[in-house]
Structures are given as C-alpha cells and as structure tokens.
Amino acid sequence: MLNSFSDDIIELPSGIKLRVRCAGNGPVVLLLHGYPQTHVCWHKVAPLLVDAGFSVVLSDLRGYGDSDKPPSDENHLPYSKRAMAADQAELMRHLGHETYFVAGHDRGARVAHRLARDFPDAVAAVSFLDIVPTEHMYAHTEQTFATGYYHWFFLIQPAPLPERLIGNEPGFYLTSKLSAWSKGNDSAFESEAVAEYIRCFDAASIHATCEDYRAGASVDLQHDAHDQGTLLKMPVQALWGQKGLVAKLYNVPEVWQGYAENVVGEAMPCGHFLPEEAPEQTANALVDFFKSSDSSKAEGS
C-alpha cells in the first residue's frame, strides 16, 4: 500500500516528529487525512495524482497515526488547528516547498482551512472535502446535526470519559464510524487500510484525537472569530459526498462563499469518505481544480 512512496519519520526544527510519505514530480500537493484515520486514507487517490503529474506529500497529523502526540493543556492549544496547521507549514518548508496546493478531508480539511488562513502566501489553492467551517456547523446546530455528528459532543467531554469508553473496544468504535459515515459502504475500505487505522488507534491517539475535538469546540472557535469576515483569496474547492450529512444539511458552495472569494464545488457519489468511496471521481476533481489554478505557484520553489 503506497509502496511507491517514501516513508519517513521527520523531526522538524520545532521538535515535532511527523510520519511523511512522498512521491511524484511536478506541482506539489499536500494531502491531509481526517478522523479516525491516517494518511493511508489517501492510498487510492495519491497514486492517481502522481500519475497526473503532481508531487504528492502525505502526512499524519499530530495526534494521529505515527506522528507525535504531544501533551495537551487545559486550553487544548497543542491540538488547536493553528498548531496542527503550523506543523504542516513547517514540514513543507523543511521539504523545500514554499508554495503548494492542499487538499484535506474531515479534520484534515479543518487543518487545511487554518493553514490557508495562517499561511496564505504558501497555499496556492485549497480543496475541502466533506466539511463546512467549524463555527458555521456549531452556530447552526439542530437535532439532525447533533444526532448524526454526536461524536462532536461526545469527544469533547472532559477526560478521561470518552477515552475510557472508546478504549474499551477501540477497533469496534473505529469500524463503526467507517460504516456509519459511509452509509454502510464497508467494501470501500480495504482490509489492509482498516488494519492500519486500528493499529494506530491506541490509547495515546484516542486521547490526542479527543483533544483535537475539544480544541475544535473551544480555542479553534476563538481563532475563527478573529478571522470573521476575512475571505480567503486563493482558489477554493469544496467537494462533498452526496449521500452524507453535510449534503443533507448545507448548501456547501453557498456556505463556503461566506469564507472565500473564489469557490467551486461538486458532489461526489458517496458518503463521507470520498478518498476511499469515490477515489477516481475525487482524484479527477482534484486534478481538474489544481490544474485550473496557477501551477507555477505550487512548484515548491
């Protein structure tokens, strides 16, 4: 799986260690995964981007996979999207890429959103997969959202309540999320990928990922409030699963138009996990979007 990609643990100047995979030549694309997964969620899409002429960087977010899981604090700052985005910006500079494209799914899309806001000169164009902004979702919470996204309210409960409950049978919890959010499309997930997700979903990762959500309900909202009314200037793509809750609750492009100047959007024929449920369609949409953007800005120079 991803055998053509390099595989390294890279210690950055800040001291954080990230698991990183790279392959390809051409304009640079950083791919960021979501919960409860790792970079492996891109194993079907990433080779297609390489074949299309892109240089692809895959990274486990801090708190996930084989990347570091630093201690948190009472304000959850180490797992703020600002801290997680800063890791990725530092990684790309370390790899020699000053400008690049970004695509993020789920939590990775929220990191990508913060990355685009905090490092606008580095992000040439950004694609958000199956999200609308965090503050919009919390501000428009109602019964359907709270029922479908109950984990947003479960994972933010004070430690160690969710950690203990999930840790009792982490494999069951993780696979139940894959099944529920894909609307029962279990065949989309290759057994090798699922085994990797479960391997990485240990006690340290369970706690760190809860901290990710706790930050999302606290310090991230403070950072988002500071940016209210400031539109992203780089090209923005929104992709979403037409069978998922995001499609049911939101006019996705219309919501993103409140956060960015130049937005395009497209529904994919799947549930939440676009990179695994609809990999060819997702890859094609990313290729078309990034090629329509100014590739000279994503050459890593």
PDB file of C-alpha atoms in Angstrom:
ATOM      1  CA  MET A   1       0.000   0.000   0.000  1.00  0.00           C
ATOM      2  CA  LEU A   2       1.570   3.256  -1.217  1.00  0.00           C
ATOM      3  CA  ASN A   3       4.682   1.199  -1.984  1.00  0.00           C
ATOM      4  CA  SER A   4       5.983   3.767  -4.464  1.00  0.00           C
ATOM      5  CA  PHE A   5       6.034   6.445  -1.759  1.00  0.00           C
ATOM      6  CA  SER A   6       8.947   7.187   0.542  1.00  0.00           C
ATOM      7  CA  ASP A   7       8.213   6.567   4.219  1.00  0.00           C
ATOM      8  CA  ASP A   8       9.943   8.623   6.896  1.00  0.00           C
ATOM      9  CA  ILE A   9       9.587   9.964  10.406  1.00  0.00           C
ATOM     10  CA  ILE A  10      10.767  13.557  10.075  1.00  0.00           C
ATOM     11  CA  GLU A  11      11.770  15.600  13.117  1.00  0.00           C
ATOM     12  CA  LEU A  12      11.103  19.256  12.410  1.00  0.00           C
ATOM     13  CA  PRO A  13      13.105  22.163  13.895  1.00  0.00           C
ATOM     14  CA  SER A  14      10.270  22.745  16.375  1.00  0.00           C
ATOM     15  CA  GLY A  15      10.875  19.235  17.732  1.00  0.00           C
ATOM     16  CA  ILE A  16       7.622  17.650  16.495  1.00  0.00           C
ATOM     17  CA  LYS A  17       8.009  14.365  14.628  1.00  0.00           C
ATOM     18  CA  LEU A  18       5.651  13.566  11.742  1.00  0.00           C
ATOM     19  CA  ARG A  19       5.256  10.480   9.597  1.00  0.00           C
ATOM     20  CA  VAL A  20       5.584  11.604   5.993  1.00  0.00           C
ATOM     21  CA  ARG A  21       5.237   9.877   2.607  1.00  0.00           C
ATOM     22  CA  CYS A  22       6.266  11.467  -0.706  1.00  0.00           C
ATOM     23  CA  ALA A  23       6.214  10.563  -4.415  1.00  0.00           C
ATOM     24  CA  GLY A  24       5.999  12.157  -7.828  1.00  0.00           C
ATOM     25  CA  ASN A  25       7.317  15.143  -9.729  1.00  0.00           C
ATOM     26  CA  GLY A  26       5.536  18.348 -10.603  1.00  0.00           C
ATOM     27  CA  PRO A  27       3.325  20.841  -8.794  1.00  0.00           C
ATOM     28  CA  VAL A  28       3.182  19.952  -5.102  1.00  0.00           C
ATOM     29  CA  VAL A  29       0.031  18.751  -3.345  1.00  0.00           C
ATOM     30  CA  LEU A  30      -0.208  18.224   0.421  1.00  0.00           C
ATOM     31  CA  LEU A  31      -2.944  15.727   1.380  1.00  0.00           C
ATOM     32  CA  LEU A  32      -4.335  15.737   4.930  1.00  0.00           C
ATOM     33  CA  HIS A  33      -6.485  12.977   6.428  1.00  0.00           C
ATOM     34  CA  GLY A  34      -9.344  13.012   8.922  1.00  0.00           C
ATOM     35  CA  TYR A  35     -10.732  11.145  11.939  1.00  0.00           C
ATOM     36  CA  PRO A  36     -10.326   8.322  12.874  1.00  0.00           C
ATOM     37  CA  GLN A  37      -7.820   7.641  10.114  1.00  0.00           C
ATOM     38  CA  THR A  38      -4.246   8.291   8.987  1.00  0.00           C
ATOM     39  CA  HIS A  39      -2.520   9.334   5.772  1.00  0.00           C
ATOM     40  CA  VAL A  40      -3.418   5.863   4.458  1.00  0.00           C
ATOM     41  CA  CYS A  41      -6.948   7.106   3.667  1.00  0.00           C
ATOM     42  CA  TRP A  42      -5.399   8.603   0.506  1.00  0.00           C
ATOM     43  CA  HIS A  43      -3.946   5.286  -0.705  1.00  0.00           C
ATOM     44  CA  LYS A  44      -6.309   5.152  -3.706  1.00  0.00           C
ATOM     45  CA  VAL A  45      -6.154   8.851  -4.640  1.00  0.00           C
ATOM     46  CA  ALA A  46      -2.487   9.721  -4.088  1.00  0.00           C
ATOM     47  CA  PRO A  47      -1.093   7.423  -6.843  1.00  0.00           C
ATOM     48  CA  LEU A  48      -3.630   8.863  -9.297  1.00  0.00           C
ATOM     49  CA  LEU A  49      -2.372  12.373  -8.530  1.00  0.00           C
ATOM     50  CA  VAL A  50       1.214  11.209  -9.087  1.00  0.00           C
ATOM     51  CA  ASP A  51       0.168   9.675 -12.417  1.00  0.00           C
ATOM     52  CA  ALA A  52      -1.449  13.009 -13.328  1.00  0.00           C
ATOM     53  CA  GLY A  53       1.881  14.810 -12.907  1.00  0.00           C
ATOM     54  CA  PHE A  54       1.821  16.024  -9.309  1.00  0.00           C
ATOM     55  CA  SER A  55       4.322  15.690  -6.493  1.00  0.00           C
ATOM     56  CA  VAL A  56       2.339  14.384  -3.519  1.00  0.00           C
ATOM     57  CA  VAL A  57       3.102  14.760   0.185  1.00  0.00           C
ATOM     58  CA  LEU A  58       1.145  12.683   2.723  1.00  0.00           C
ATOM     59  CA  SER A  59       1.414  13.439   6.427  1.00  0.00           C
ATOM     60  CA  ASP A  60      -0.075  12.036   9.610  1.00  0.00           C
ATOM     61  CA  LEU A  61      -1.437  14.973  11.586  1.00  0.00           C
ATOM     62  CA  ARG A  62      -0.076  15.485  15.093  1.00  0.00           C
ATOM     63  CA  GLY A  63      -2.057  13.225  17.416  1.00  0.00           C
ATOM     64  CA  TYR A  64      -2.775  10.724  14.640  1.00  0.00           C
ATOM     65  CA  GLY A  65      -1.072   7.736  13.072  1.00  0.00           C
ATOM     66  CA  ASP A  66       2.651   7.514  13.717  1.00  0.00           C
ATOM     67  CA  SER A  67       3.155  11.247  14.259  1.00  0.00           C
ATOM     68  CA  ASP A  68       3.918  12.677  17.693  1.00  0.00           C
ATOM     69  CA  LYS A  69       1.176  13.068  20.279  1.00  0.00           C
ATOM     70  CA  PRO A  70       2.434  15.883  22.497  1.00  0.00           C
ATOM     71  CA  PRO A  71       0.918  16.552  25.924  1.00  0.00           C
ATOM     72  CA  SER A  72      -2.078  18.861  25.860  1.00  0.00           C
ATOM     73  CA  ASP A  73      -3.063  21.650  28.253  1.00  0.00           C
ATOM     74  CA  GLU A  74      -6.246  22.936  29.854  1.00  0.00           C
ATOM     75  CA  ASN A  75      -6.960  25.138  26.842  1.00  0.00           C
ATOM     76  CA  HIS A  76      -6.243  22.348  24.311  1.00  0.00           C
ATOM     77  CA  LEU A  77      -3.819  24.657  22.480  1.00  0.00           C
ATOM     78  CA  PRO A  78      -1.427  21.870  21.371  1.00  0.00           C
ATOM     79  CA  TYR A  79      -4.331  20.391  19.369  1.00  0.00           C
ATOM     80  CA  SER A  80      -5.705  23.638  18.006  1.00  0.00           C
ATOM     81  CA  LYS A  81      -5.969  23.708  14.238  1.00  0.00           C
ATOM     82  CA  ARG A  82      -3.466  26.573  14.410  1.00  0.00           C
ATOM     83  CA  ALA A  83      -0.846  24.282  15.996  1.00  0.00           C
ATOM     84  CA  MET A  84      -1.689  21.404  13.654  1.00  0.00           C
ATOM     85  CA  ALA A  85      -1.517  23.677  10.602  1.00  0.00           C
ATOM     86  CA  ALA A  86       1.790  25.155  11.748  1.00  0.00           C
ATOM     87  CA  ASP A  87       3.233  21.621  11.782  1.00  0.00           C
ATOM     88  CA  GLN A  88       2.299  21.162   8.143  1.00  0.00           C
ATOM     89  CA  ALA A  89       3.631  24.557   7.101  1.00  0.00           C
ATOM     90  CA  GLU A  90       6.907  23.758   8.860  1.00  0.00           C
ATOM     91  CA  LEU A  91       7.033  20.341   7.209  1.00  0.00           C
ATOM     92  CA  MET A  92       6.569  21.783   3.738  1.00  0.00           C
ATOM     93  CA  ARG A  93       9.287  24.370   4.310  1.00  0.00           C
ATOM     94  CA  HIS A  94      11.546  21.581   5.581  1.00  0.00           C
ATOM     95  CA  LEU A  95      10.897  19.650   2.370  1.00  0.00           C
ATOM     96  CA  GLY A  96      11.764  22.728   0.319  1.00  0.00           C
ATOM     97  CA  HIS A  97       8.238  23.625  -0.755  1.00  0.00           C
ATOM     98  CA  GLU A  98       7.498  27.307  -0.261  1.00  0.00           C
ATOM     99  CA  THR A  99       4.163  27.192  -2.122  1.00  0.00           C
ATOM    100  CA  TYR A 100       1.844  24.247  -2.741  1.00  0.00           C
ATOM    101  CA  PHE A 101      -1.694  23.002  -3.188  1.00  0.00           C
ATOM    102  CA  VAL A 102      -3.572  21.479  -0.244  1.00  0.00           C
ATOM    103  CA  ALA A 103      -6.477  19.034  -0.017  1.00  0.00           C
ATOM    104  CA  GLY A 104      -7.900  17.953   3.323  1.00  0.00           C
ATOM    105  CA  HIS A 105     -10.640  15.542   4.310  1.00  0.00           C
ATOM    106  CA  ASP A 106     -12.672  15.796   7.526  1.00  0.00           C
ATOM    107  CA  ARG A 107     -10.366  17.019  10.360  1.00  0.00           C
ATOM    108  CA  GLY A 108      -7.628  17.410   7.780  1.00  0.00           C
ATOM    109  CA  ALA A 109      -9.875  19.843   5.921  1.00  0.00           C
ATOM    110  CA  ARG A 110     -10.220  21.890   9.114  1.00  0.00           C
ATOM    111  CA  VAL A 111      -6.434  21.930   9.430  1.00  0.00           C
ATOM    112  CA  ALA A 112      -6.253  22.921   5.751  1.00  0.00           C
ATOM    113  CA  HIS A 113      -8.673  25.793   6.402  1.00  0.00           C
ATOM    114  CA  ARG A 114      -6.475  27.140   9.211  1.00  0.00           C
ATOM    115  CA  LEU A 115      -3.344  26.550   7.093  1.00  0.00           C
ATOM    116  CA  ALA A 116      -4.849  28.662   4.297  1.00  0.00           C
ATOM    117  CA  ARG A 117      -5.689  31.443   6.755  1.00  0.00           C
ATOM    118  CA  ASP A 118      -2.426  31.487   8.680  1.00  0.00           C
ATOM    119  CA  PHE A 119      -0.126  30.856   5.683  1.00  0.00           C
ATOM    120  CA  PRO A 120      -1.945  32.402   2.709  1.00  0.00           C
ATOM    121  CA  ASP A 121       1.253  33.045   0.767  1.00  0.00           C
ATOM    122  CA  ALA A 122       2.145  29.348   0.913  1.00  0.00           C
ATOM    123  CA  VAL A 123      -1.214  27.823  -0.069  1.00  0.00           C
ATOM    124  CA  ALA A 124      -1.765  28.322  -3.806  1.00  0.00           C
ATOM    125  CA  ALA A 125      -5.199  26.657  -3.805  1.00  0.00           C
ATOM    126  CA  VAL A 126      -7.094  24.501  -1.319  1.00  0.00           C
ATOM    127  CA  SER A 127      -9.727  21.780  -1.528  1.00  0.00           C
ATOM    128  CA  PHE A 128     -12.004  20.983   1.427  1.00  0.00           C
ATOM    129  CA  LEU A 129     -13.556  17.506   1.425  1.00  0.00           C
ATOM    130  CA  ASP A 130     -16.933  16.992   3.124  1.00  0.00           C
ATOM    131  CA  ILE A 131     -16.945  19.882   5.560  1.00  0.00           C
ATOM    132  CA  VAL A 132     -18.230  23.373   6.038  1.00  0.00           C
ATOM    133  CA  PRO A 133     -16.421  25.606   8.551  1.00  0.00           C
ATOM    134  CA  THR A 134     -16.494  24.536  12.191  1.00  0.00           C
ATOM    135  CA  GLU A 135     -18.018  27.725  13.529  1.00  0.00           C
ATOM    136  CA  HIS A 136     -20.834  27.541  10.955  1.00  0.00           C
ATOM    137  CA  MET A 137     -21.679  23.986  11.968  1.00  0.00           C
ATOM    138  CA  TYR A 138     -21.764  24.801  15.674  1.00  0.00           C
ATOM    139  CA  ALA A 139     -23.733  28.008  15.075  1.00  0.00           C
ATOM    140  CA  HIS A 140     -26.379  26.065  13.107  1.00  0.00           C
ATOM    141  CA  THR A 141     -26.641  23.055  15.385  1.00  0.00           C
ATOM    142  CA  GLU A 142     -30.028  21.379  15.414  1.00  0.00           C
ATOM    143  CA  GLN A 143     -31.362  17.886  16.069  1.00  0.00           C
ATOM    144  CA  THR A 144     -30.333  16.276  12.783  1.00  0.00           C
ATOM    145  CA  PHE A 145     -26.778  17.568  13.078  1.00  0.00           C
ATOM    146  CA  ALA A 146     -26.491  16.642  16.767  1.00  0.00           C
ATOM    147  CA  THR A 147     -27.763  13.127  16.044  1.00  0.00           C
ATOM    148  CA  GLY A 148     -25.528  12.476  13.044  1.00  0.00           C
ATOM    149  CA  TYR A 149     -22.473  14.207  14.495  1.00  0.00           C
ATOM    150  CA  TYR A 150     -22.990  13.107  18.099  1.00  0.00           C
ATOM    151  CA  HIS A 151     -19.242  12.460  18.323  1.00  0.00           C
ATOM    152  CA  TRP A 152     -18.658  16.235  18.166  1.00  0.00           C
ATOM    153  CA  PHE A 153     -20.355  16.438  21.565  1.00  0.00           C
ATOM    154  CA  PHE A 154     -19.128  13.106  22.952  1.00  0.00           C
ATOM    155  CA  LEU A 155     -15.409  13.529  22.241  1.00  0.00           C
ATOM    156  CA  ILE A 156     -15.296  16.999  23.821  1.00  0.00           C
ATOM    157  CA  GLN A 157     -16.414  15.749  27.238  1.00  0.00           C
ATOM    158  CA  PRO A 158     -13.719  16.089  29.919  1.00  0.00           C
ATOM    159  CA  ALA A 159     -11.029  13.423  30.014  1.00  0.00           C
ATOM    160  CA  PRO A 160     -11.000  10.580  30.677  1.00  0.00           C
ATOM    161  CA  LEU A 161     -14.667   9.819  29.949  1.00  0.00           C
ATOM    162  CA  PRO A 162     -14.612   9.396  26.145  1.00  0.00           C
ATOM    163  CA  GLU A 163     -11.081   7.975  26.254  1.00  0.00           C
ATOM    164  CA  ARG A 164     -12.115   5.218  28.676  1.00  0.00           C
ATOM    165  CA  LEU A 165     -15.279   4.330  26.795  1.00  0.00           C
ATOM    166  CA  ILE A 166     -13.622   4.223  23.351  1.00  0.00           C
ATOM    167  CA  GLY A 167     -10.563   2.467  24.752  1.00  0.00           C
ATOM    168  CA  ASN A 168     -12.673  -0.433  25.972  1.00  0.00           C
ATOM    169  CA  GLU A 169     -13.042  -1.632  22.367  1.00  0.00           C
ATOM    170  CA  PRO A 170     -11.290   0.803  20.016  1.00  0.00           C
ATOM    171  CA  GLY A 171     -11.466  -1.392  16.913  1.00  0.00           C
ATOM    172  CA  PHE A 172     -15.230  -1.705  17.223  1.00  0.00           C
ATOM    173  CA  TYR A 173     -15.629   2.034  17.722  1.00  0.00           C
ATOM    174  CA  LEU A 174     -13.420   2.879  14.745  1.00  0.00           C
ATOM    175  CA  THR A 175     -15.033   0.455  12.305  1.00  0.00           C
ATOM    176  CA  SER A 176     -18.493   1.558  13.428  1.00  0.00           C
ATOM    177  CA  LYS A 177     -17.567   5.098  12.372  1.00  0.00           C
ATOM    178  CA  LEU A 178     -16.355   3.931   8.964  1.00  0.00           C
ATOM    179  CA  SER A 179     -19.573   2.004   8.396  1.00  0.00           C
ATOM    180  CA  ALA A 180     -21.958   4.664   9.676  1.00  0.00           C
ATOM    181  CA  TRP A 181     -20.402   7.633   7.889  1.00  0.00           C
ATOM    182  CA  SER A 182     -20.090   5.737   4.595  1.00  0.00           C
ATOM    183  CA  LYS A 183     -23.759   4.718   4.860  1.00  0.00           C
ATOM    184  CA  GLY A 184     -22.806   1.053   5.150  1.00  0.00           C
ATOM    185  CA  ASN A 185     -20.373   1.044   2.225  1.00  0.00           C
ATOM    186  CA  ASP A 186     -17.951  -1.207   4.118  1.00  0.00           C
ATOM    187  CA  SER A 187     -16.469  -2.660   0.925  1.00  0.00           C
ATOM    188  CA  ALA A 188     -14.892   0.738   0.180  1.00  0.00           C
ATOM    189  CA  PHE A 189     -12.346   0.175   2.948  1.00  0.00           C
ATOM    190  CA  GLU A 190      -9.542  -2.234   2.139  1.00  0.00           C
ATOM    191  CA  SER A 191      -8.683  -4.605   4.964  1.00  0.00           C
ATOM    192  CA  GLU A 192      -5.041  -3.505   4.969  1.00  0.00           C
ATOM    193  CA  ALA A 193      -6.078   0.120   5.408  1.00  0.00           C
ATOM    194  CA  VAL A 194      -8.522  -0.681   8.212  1.00  0.00           C
ATOM    195  CA  ALA A 195      -5.860  -2.727   9.987  1.00  0.00           C
ATOM    196  CA  GLU A 196      -3.544   0.285   9.809  1.00  0.00           C
ATOM    197  CA  TYR A 197      -6.206   2.600  11.225  1.00  0.00           C
ATOM    198  CA  ILE A 198      -6.829   0.197  14.114  1.00  0.00           C
ATOM    199  CA  ARG A 199      -3.085  -0.272  14.771  1.00  0.00           C
ATOM    200  CA  CYS A 200      -2.685   3.464  15.165  1.00  0.00           C
ATOM    201  CA  PHE A 201      -5.834   3.974  17.264  1.00  0.00           C
ATOM    202  CA  ASP A 202      -4.108   3.288  20.586  1.00  0.00           C
ATOM    203  CA  ALA A 203      -4.624   4.992  23.947  1.00  0.00           C
ATOM    204  CA  ALA A 204      -2.308   7.890  23.099  1.00  0.00           C
ATOM    205  CA  SER A 205      -4.066   8.536  19.799  1.00  0.00           C
ATOM    206  CA  ILE A 206      -7.527   8.209  21.320  1.00  0.00           C
ATOM    207  CA  HIS A 207      -6.657  10.892  23.861  1.00  0.00           C
ATOM    208  CA  ALA A 208      -4.949  13.137  21.306  1.00  0.00           C
ATOM    209  CA  THR A 209      -7.862  12.923  18.891  1.00  0.00           C
ATOM    210  CA  CYS A 210     -10.303  13.781  21.669  1.00  0.00           C
ATOM    211  CA  GLU A 211      -8.118  16.819  22.301  1.00  0.00           C
ATOM    212  CA  ASP A 212      -8.443  17.703  18.609  1.00  0.00           C
ATOM    213  CA  TYR A 213     -12.226  17.844  19.037  1.00  0.00           C
ATOM    214  CA  ARG A 214     -12.004  19.643  22.389  1.00  0.00           C
ATOM    215  CA  ALA A 215      -9.914  22.302  20.674  1.00  0.00           C
ATOM    216  CA  GLY A 216     -12.499  22.450  17.902  1.00  0.00           C
ATOM    217  CA  ALA A 217     -15.187  23.387  20.415  1.00  0.00           C
ATOM    218  CA  SER A 218     -13.092  25.992  22.223  1.00  0.00           C
ATOM    219  CA  VAL A 219      -9.842  27.623  21.115  1.00  0.00           C
ATOM    220  CA  ASP A 220     -10.461  26.969  17.414  1.00  0.00           C
ATOM    221  CA  LEU A 221     -13.709  28.933  17.632  1.00  0.00           C
ATOM    222  CA  GLN A 222     -11.799  31.822  19.200  1.00  0.00           C
ATOM    223  CA  HIS A 223      -9.322  31.798  16.324  1.00  0.00           C
ATOM    224  CA  ASP A 224     -12.169  31.585  13.803  1.00  0.00           C
ATOM    225  CA  ALA A 225     -13.971  34.527  15.417  1.00  0.00           C
ATOM    226  CA  HIS A 226     -10.863  36.654  14.960  1.00  0.00           C
ATOM    227  CA  ASP A 227     -10.974  35.908  11.207  1.00  0.00           C
ATOM    228  CA  GLN A 228     -14.701  36.527  10.799  1.00  0.00           C
ATOM    229  CA  GLY A 229     -15.438  38.467   7.636  1.00  0.00           C
ATOM    230  CA  THR A 230     -11.978  37.899   6.136  1.00  0.00           C
ATOM    231  CA  LEU A 231     -12.320  35.964   2.885  1.00  0.00           C
ATOM    232  CA  LEU A 232      -9.713  33.524   1.609  1.00  0.00           C
ATOM    233  CA  LYS A 233      -8.226  34.892  -1.612  1.00  0.00           C
ATOM    234  CA  MET A 234      -6.732  31.715  -3.123  1.00  0.00           C
ATOM    235  CA  PRO A 235      -8.982  29.413  -5.200  1.00  0.00           C
ATOM    236  CA  VAL A 236     -11.143  27.165  -3.019  1.00  0.00           C
ATOM    237  CA  GLN A 237     -12.796  23.887  -3.965  1.00  0.00           C
ATOM    238  CA  ALA A 238     -15.480  22.192  -1.897  1.00  0.00           C
ATOM    239  CA  LEU A 239     -16.187  18.503  -2.506  1.00  0.00           C
ATOM    240  CA  TRP A 240     -18.801  16.572  -0.582  1.00  0.00           C
ATOM    241  CA  GLY A 241     -20.490  13.184  -0.523  1.00  0.00           C
ATOM    242  CA  GLN A 242     -23.998  13.455  -1.925  1.00  0.00           C
ATOM    243  CA  LYS A 243     -25.201  10.669   0.407  1.00  0.00           C
ATOM    244  CA  GLY A 244     -23.756  12.245   3.552  1.00  0.00           C
ATOM    245  CA  LEU A 245     -24.977  14.561   6.284  1.00  0.00           C
ATOM    246  CA  VAL A 246     -23.049  17.576   5.028  1.00  0.00           C
ATOM    247  CA  ALA A 247     -25.003  17.389   1.752  1.00  0.00           C
ATOM    248  CA  LYS A 248     -28.274  16.986   3.645  1.00  0.00           C
ATOM    249  CA  LEU A 249     -27.788  19.945   5.962  1.00  0.00           C
ATOM    250  CA  TYR A 250     -25.932  22.561   3.927  1.00  0.00           C
ATOM    251  CA  ASN A 251     -25.708  24.235   0.554  1.00  0.00           C
ATOM    252  CA  VAL A 252     -21.987  23.597   0.623  1.00  0.00           C
ATOM    253  CA  PRO A 253     -20.725  26.059  -2.037  1.00  0.00           C
ATOM    254  CA  GLU A 254     -23.010  28.786  -0.714  1.00  0.00           C
ATOM    255  CA  VAL A 255     -21.665  28.365   2.818  1.00  0.00           C
ATOM    256  CA  TRP A 256     -18.052  28.484   1.622  1.00  0.00           C
ATOM    257  CA  GLN A 257     -18.780  31.643  -0.377  1.00  0.00           C
ATOM    258  CA  GLY A 258     -19.104  33.335   3.001  1.00  0.00           C
ATOM    259  CA  TYR A 259     -15.484  32.416   3.732  1.00  0.00           C
ATOM    260  CA  ALA A 260     -13.687  32.658   0.380  1.00  0.00           C
ATOM    261  CA  GLU A 261     -13.721  34.887  -2.696  1.00  0.00           C
ATOM    262  CA  ASN A 262     -13.395  32.188  -5.362  1.00  0.00           C
ATOM    263  CA  VAL A 263     -15.295  28.950  -4.672  1.00  0.00           C
ATOM    264  CA  VAL A 264     -16.150  25.982  -6.886  1.00  0.00           C
ATOM    265  CA  GLY A 265     -17.976  22.899  -5.659  1.00  0.00           C
ATOM    266  CA  GLU A 266     -19.029  19.421  -6.681  1.00  0.00           C
ATOM    267  CA  ALA A 267     -20.841  16.483  -5.083  1.00  0.00           C
ATOM    268  CA  MET A 268     -19.256  13.046  -5.207  1.00  0.00           C
ATOM    269  CA  PRO A 269     -21.395   9.854  -5.490  1.00  0.00           C
ATOM    270  CA  CYS A 270     -20.704   8.574  -1.991  1.00  0.00           C
ATOM    271  CA  GLY A 271     -20.961   9.091   1.743  1.00  0.00           C
ATOM    272  CA  HIS A 272     -18.401  10.854   3.927  1.00  0.00           C
ATOM    273  CA  PHE A 273     -15.161   9.087   2.965  1.00  0.00           C
ATOM    274  CA  LEU A 274     -14.597  10.492  -0.513  1.00  0.00           C
ATOM    275  CA  PRO A 275     -10.986   9.311  -0.952  1.00  0.00           C
ATOM    276  CA  GLU A 276     -11.954   5.669  -0.386  1.00  0.00           C
ATOM    277  CA  GLU A 277     -15.575   5.530  -1.535  1.00  0.00           C
ATOM    278  CA  ALA A 278     -15.132   7.529  -4.746  1.00  0.00           C
ATOM    279  CA  PRO A 279     -11.381   7.680  -5.394  1.00  0.00           C
ATOM    280  CA  GLU A 280     -11.405   8.106  -9.170  1.00  0.00           C
ATOM    281  CA  GLN A 281     -14.020  10.858  -9.098  1.00  0.00           C
ATOM    282  CA  THR A 282     -12.257  12.579  -6.210  1.00  0.00           C
ATOM    283  CA  ALA A 283      -8.859  12.385  -7.905  1.00  0.00           C
ATOM    284  CA  ASN A 284     -10.285  13.698 -11.176  1.00  0.00           C
ATOM    285  CA  ALA A 285     -11.934  16.630  -9.385  1.00  0.00           C
ATOM    286  CA  LEU A 286      -8.683  17.486  -7.582  1.00  0.00           C
ATOM    287  CA  VAL A 287      -6.620  17.226 -10.774  1.00  0.00           C
ATOM    288  CA  ASP A 288      -9.015  19.455 -12.707  1.00  0.00           C
ATOM    289  CA  PHE A 289      -9.122  22.013  -9.900  1.00  0.00           C
ATOM    290  CA  PHE A 290      -5.400  22.206  -9.266  1.00  0.00           C
ATOM    291  CA  LYS A 291      -4.586  22.284 -12.992  1.00  0.00           C
ATOM    292  CA  SER A 292      -7.056  25.134 -13.430  1.00  0.00           C
ATOM    293  CA  SER A 293      -5.199  27.013 -10.711  1.00  0.00           C
ATOM    294  CA  ASP A 294      -1.795  28.564 -11.289  1.00  0.00           C
ATOM    295  CA  SER A 295       0.543  25.568 -11.099  1.00  0.00           C
ATOM    296  CA  SER A 296       3.573  27.848 -11.123  1.00  0.00           C
ATOM    297  CA  LYS A 297       2.621  28.760  -7.566  1.00  0.00           C
ATOM    298  CA  ALA A 298       2.876  25.147  -6.414  1.00  0.00           C
ATOM    299  CA  GLU A 299       6.291  24.191  -7.720  1.00  0.00           C
ATOM    300  CA  GLY A 300       7.838  24.147  -4.283  1.00  0.00           C
ATOM    301  CA  SER A 301      10.212  26.999  -5.056  1.00  0.00           C
TER     302      SER A 301
END
